[in-house]
mmCIF file of C-alpha atoms in Angstrom:
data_model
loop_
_atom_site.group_PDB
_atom_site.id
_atom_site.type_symbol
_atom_site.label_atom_id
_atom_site.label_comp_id
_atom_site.label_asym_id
_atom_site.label_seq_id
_atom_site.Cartn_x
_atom_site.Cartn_y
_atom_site.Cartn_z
ATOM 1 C CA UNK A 271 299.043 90.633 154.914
ATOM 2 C CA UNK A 272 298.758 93.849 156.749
ATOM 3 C CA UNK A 273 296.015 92.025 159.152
ATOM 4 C CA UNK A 274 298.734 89.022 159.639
ATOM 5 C CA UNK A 275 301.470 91.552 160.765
ATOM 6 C CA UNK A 276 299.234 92.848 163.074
ATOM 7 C CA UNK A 277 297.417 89.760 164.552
ATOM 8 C CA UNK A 278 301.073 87.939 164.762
ATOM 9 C CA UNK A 279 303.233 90.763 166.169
ATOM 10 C CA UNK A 280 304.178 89.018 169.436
ATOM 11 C CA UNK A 281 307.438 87.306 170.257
ATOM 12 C CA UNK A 282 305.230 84.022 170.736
ATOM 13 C CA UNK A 283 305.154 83.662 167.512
ATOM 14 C CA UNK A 284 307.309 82.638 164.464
ATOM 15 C CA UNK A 285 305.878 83.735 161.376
ATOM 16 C CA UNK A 286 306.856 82.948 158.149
ATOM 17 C CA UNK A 287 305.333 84.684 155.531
ATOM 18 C CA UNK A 288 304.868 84.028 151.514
ATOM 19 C CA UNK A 289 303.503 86.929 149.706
ATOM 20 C CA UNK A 290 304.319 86.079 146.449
ATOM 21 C CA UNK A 291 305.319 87.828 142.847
ATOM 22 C CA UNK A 292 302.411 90.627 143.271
ATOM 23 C CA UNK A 293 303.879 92.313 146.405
ATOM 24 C CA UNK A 294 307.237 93.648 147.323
ATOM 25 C CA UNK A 295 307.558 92.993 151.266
ATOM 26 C CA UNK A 296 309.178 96.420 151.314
ATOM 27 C CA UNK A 297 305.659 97.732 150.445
ATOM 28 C CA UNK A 298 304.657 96.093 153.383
ATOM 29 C CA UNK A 299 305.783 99.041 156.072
ATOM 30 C CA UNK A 300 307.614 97.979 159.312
ATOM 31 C CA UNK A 301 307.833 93.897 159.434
ATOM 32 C CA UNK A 302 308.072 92.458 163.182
ATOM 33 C CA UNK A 303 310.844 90.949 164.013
ATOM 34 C CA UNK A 304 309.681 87.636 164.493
ATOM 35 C CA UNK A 305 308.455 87.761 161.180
ATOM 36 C CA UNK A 306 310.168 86.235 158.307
ATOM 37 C CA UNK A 307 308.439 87.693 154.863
ATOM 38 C CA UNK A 308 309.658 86.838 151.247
ATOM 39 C CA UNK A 309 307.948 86.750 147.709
ATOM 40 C CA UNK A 310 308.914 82.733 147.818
ATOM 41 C CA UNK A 311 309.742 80.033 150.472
ATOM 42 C CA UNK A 312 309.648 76.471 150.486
ATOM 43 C CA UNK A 313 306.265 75.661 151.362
ATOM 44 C CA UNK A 314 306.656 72.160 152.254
ATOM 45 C CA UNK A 315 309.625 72.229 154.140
ATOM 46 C CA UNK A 316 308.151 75.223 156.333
ATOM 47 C CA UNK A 317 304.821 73.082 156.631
ATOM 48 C CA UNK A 318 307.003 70.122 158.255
ATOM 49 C CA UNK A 319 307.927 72.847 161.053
ATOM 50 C CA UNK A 320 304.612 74.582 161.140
ATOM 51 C CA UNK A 321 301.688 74.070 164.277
ATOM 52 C CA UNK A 322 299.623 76.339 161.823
ATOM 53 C CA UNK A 323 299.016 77.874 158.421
ATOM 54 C CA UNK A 324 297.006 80.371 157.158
ATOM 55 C CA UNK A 325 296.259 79.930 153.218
ATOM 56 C CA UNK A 326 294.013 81.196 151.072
ATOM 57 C CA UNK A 327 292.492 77.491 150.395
ATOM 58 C CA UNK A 328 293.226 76.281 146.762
ATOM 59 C CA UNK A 329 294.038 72.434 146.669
ATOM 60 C CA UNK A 330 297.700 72.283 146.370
ATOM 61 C CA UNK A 331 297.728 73.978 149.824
ATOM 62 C CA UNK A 332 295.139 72.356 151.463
ATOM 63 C CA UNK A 333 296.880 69.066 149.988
ATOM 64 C CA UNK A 334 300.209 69.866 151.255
ATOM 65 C CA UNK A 335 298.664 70.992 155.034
ATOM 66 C CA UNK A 336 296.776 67.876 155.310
ATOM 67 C CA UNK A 337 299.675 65.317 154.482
ATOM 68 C CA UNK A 338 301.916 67.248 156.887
ATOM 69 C CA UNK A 339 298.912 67.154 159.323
ATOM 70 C CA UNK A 340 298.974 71.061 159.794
ATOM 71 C CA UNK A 341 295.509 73.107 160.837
ATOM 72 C CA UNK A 342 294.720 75.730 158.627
ATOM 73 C CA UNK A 343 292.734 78.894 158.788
ATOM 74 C CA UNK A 344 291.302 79.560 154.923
ATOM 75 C CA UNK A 345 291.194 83.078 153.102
ATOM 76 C CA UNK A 346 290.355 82.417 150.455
ATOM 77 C CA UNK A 347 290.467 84.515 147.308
ATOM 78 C CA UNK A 348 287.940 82.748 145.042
ATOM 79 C CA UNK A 349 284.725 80.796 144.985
ATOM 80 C CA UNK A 350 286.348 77.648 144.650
ATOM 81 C CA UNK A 351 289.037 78.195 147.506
ATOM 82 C CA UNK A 352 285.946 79.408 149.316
ATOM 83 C CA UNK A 353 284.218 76.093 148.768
ATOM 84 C CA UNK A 354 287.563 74.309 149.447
ATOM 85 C CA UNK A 355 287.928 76.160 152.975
ATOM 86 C CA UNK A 356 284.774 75.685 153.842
ATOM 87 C CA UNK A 357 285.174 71.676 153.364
ATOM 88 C CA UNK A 358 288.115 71.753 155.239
ATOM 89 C CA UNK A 359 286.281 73.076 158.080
ATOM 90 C CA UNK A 360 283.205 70.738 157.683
ATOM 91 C CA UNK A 361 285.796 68.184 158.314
ATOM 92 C CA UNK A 362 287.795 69.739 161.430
ATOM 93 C CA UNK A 363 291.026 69.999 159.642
ATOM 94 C CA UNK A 364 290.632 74.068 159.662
ATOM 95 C CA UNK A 365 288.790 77.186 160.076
ATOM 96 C CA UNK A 366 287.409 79.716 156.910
ATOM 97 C CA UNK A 367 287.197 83.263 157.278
ATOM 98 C CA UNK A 368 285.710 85.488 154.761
ATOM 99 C CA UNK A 369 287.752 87.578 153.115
ATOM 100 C CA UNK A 370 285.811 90.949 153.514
ATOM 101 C CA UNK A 371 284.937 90.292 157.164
ATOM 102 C CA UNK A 372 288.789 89.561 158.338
ATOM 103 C CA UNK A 373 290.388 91.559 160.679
ATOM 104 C CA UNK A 374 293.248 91.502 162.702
ATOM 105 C CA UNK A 375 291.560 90.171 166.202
ATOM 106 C CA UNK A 376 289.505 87.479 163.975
ATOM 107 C CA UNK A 377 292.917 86.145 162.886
ATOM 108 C CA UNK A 378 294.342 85.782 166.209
ATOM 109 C CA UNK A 379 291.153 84.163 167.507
ATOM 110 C CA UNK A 380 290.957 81.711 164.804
ATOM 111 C CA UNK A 381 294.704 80.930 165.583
ATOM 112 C CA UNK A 382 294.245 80.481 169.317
ATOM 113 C CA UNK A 383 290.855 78.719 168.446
ATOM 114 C CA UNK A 384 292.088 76.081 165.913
ATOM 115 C CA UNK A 385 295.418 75.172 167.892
ATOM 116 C CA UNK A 386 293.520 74.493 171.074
ATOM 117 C CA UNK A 387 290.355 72.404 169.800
ATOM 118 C CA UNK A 388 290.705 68.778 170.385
ATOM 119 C CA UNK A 389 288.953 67.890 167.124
ATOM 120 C CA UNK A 390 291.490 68.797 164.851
ATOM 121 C CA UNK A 391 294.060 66.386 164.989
ATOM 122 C CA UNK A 392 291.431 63.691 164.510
ATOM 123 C CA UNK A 393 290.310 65.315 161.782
ATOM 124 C CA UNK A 394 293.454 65.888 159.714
ATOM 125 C CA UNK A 395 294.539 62.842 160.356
ATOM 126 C CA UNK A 396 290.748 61.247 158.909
ATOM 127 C CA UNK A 397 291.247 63.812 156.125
ATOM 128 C CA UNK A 398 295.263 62.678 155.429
ATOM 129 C CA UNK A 399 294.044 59.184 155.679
ATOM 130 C CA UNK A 400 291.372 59.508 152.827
ATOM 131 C CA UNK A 401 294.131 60.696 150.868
ATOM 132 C CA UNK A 402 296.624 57.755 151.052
ATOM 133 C CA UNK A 403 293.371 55.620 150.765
ATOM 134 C CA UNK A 404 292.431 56.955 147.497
ATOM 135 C CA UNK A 405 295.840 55.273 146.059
ATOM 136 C CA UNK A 406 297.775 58.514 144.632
ATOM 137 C CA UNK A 407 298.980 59.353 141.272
ATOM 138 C CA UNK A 408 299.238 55.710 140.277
ATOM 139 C CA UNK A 409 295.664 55.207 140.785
ATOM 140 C CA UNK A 410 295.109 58.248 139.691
ATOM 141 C CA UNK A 411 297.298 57.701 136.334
ATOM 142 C CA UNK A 412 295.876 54.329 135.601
ATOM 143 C CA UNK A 413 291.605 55.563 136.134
ATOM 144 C CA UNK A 414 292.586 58.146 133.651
ATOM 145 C CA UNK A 415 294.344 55.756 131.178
ATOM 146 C CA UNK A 416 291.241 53.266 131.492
ATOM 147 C CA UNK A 417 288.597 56.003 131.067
ATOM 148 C CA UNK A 418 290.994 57.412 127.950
ATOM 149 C CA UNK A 419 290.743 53.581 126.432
ATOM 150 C CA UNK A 420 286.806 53.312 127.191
ATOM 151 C CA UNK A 421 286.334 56.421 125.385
ATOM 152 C CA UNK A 422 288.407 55.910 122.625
ATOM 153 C CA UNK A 423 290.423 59.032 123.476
ATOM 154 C CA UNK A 424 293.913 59.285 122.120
#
């Protein structure tokens, strides 16, 4: 957080900032004033607004950046966020930093980088149109009720 307060502290930007149940944004020192911070906000209704989000990369994120078509830059905070972040890149919706190599100025540059590159768009939208394609949760509901049945799984 302390690296986003830093890399963000411009009047360019409007930054809106979840931290969650773990930290107190008073324990946070001196917030910029174009910086919103709370423990909770509605993620998907800021995402509708949003040119950019940083994340740390697990799929409910990732899921809700790519419908809304948003870039993300991935921090992730396990192996399989790392994995996740590192797809999303492979497939231009997003950039992945590591975790122990993040500063500040790597932030911003990712930022700057992401919003500017040409491939992104395409590849969100390639990404967002896998995901309608795949059928959602009926499809999903009905492959899981057929494998159940073939398997004789109550």
């Amino acid at each position: 957080f302390q690296h986003c307060l830093e890399a963000f502290d411009d009047e360019r930007y409007v930054v809106i900032m979840s931290v969650g149940k773990a930290v107190d944004p008073a324990d946070l020192g001196p917030i910029p004033a174009n910086f919103t911070v709370a423990q909770f906000l509605p993620q998907l209704s800021i995402l509708d607004e949003a040119d950019l989000f940083i994340t740390h990369g697990g799929m409910n994120s990732i899921n809700e950046s790519v419908l809304t078509l948003v870039p993300m830059i991935g921090v992730p905070n396990t192996i399989e966020q790392s994995v996740n972040a590192f797809r999303v890149e492979q497939l231009h919706g997003g950039l992945y930093l590591e975790p122990q190599k993040l500063t500040a100025e790597k932030l911003q540059t990712a930022a700057e980088q992401l919003l500017s590159d040409p491939q992104v768009p395409e590849g969100l939208n390639k990404i967002r149109q896998s995901f309608l394609d795949a059928g959602g949760v009926d499809t999903a509901v009905a492959a899981i009720q057929a494998f159940k049945q073939e398997h004789g799984i109550a």
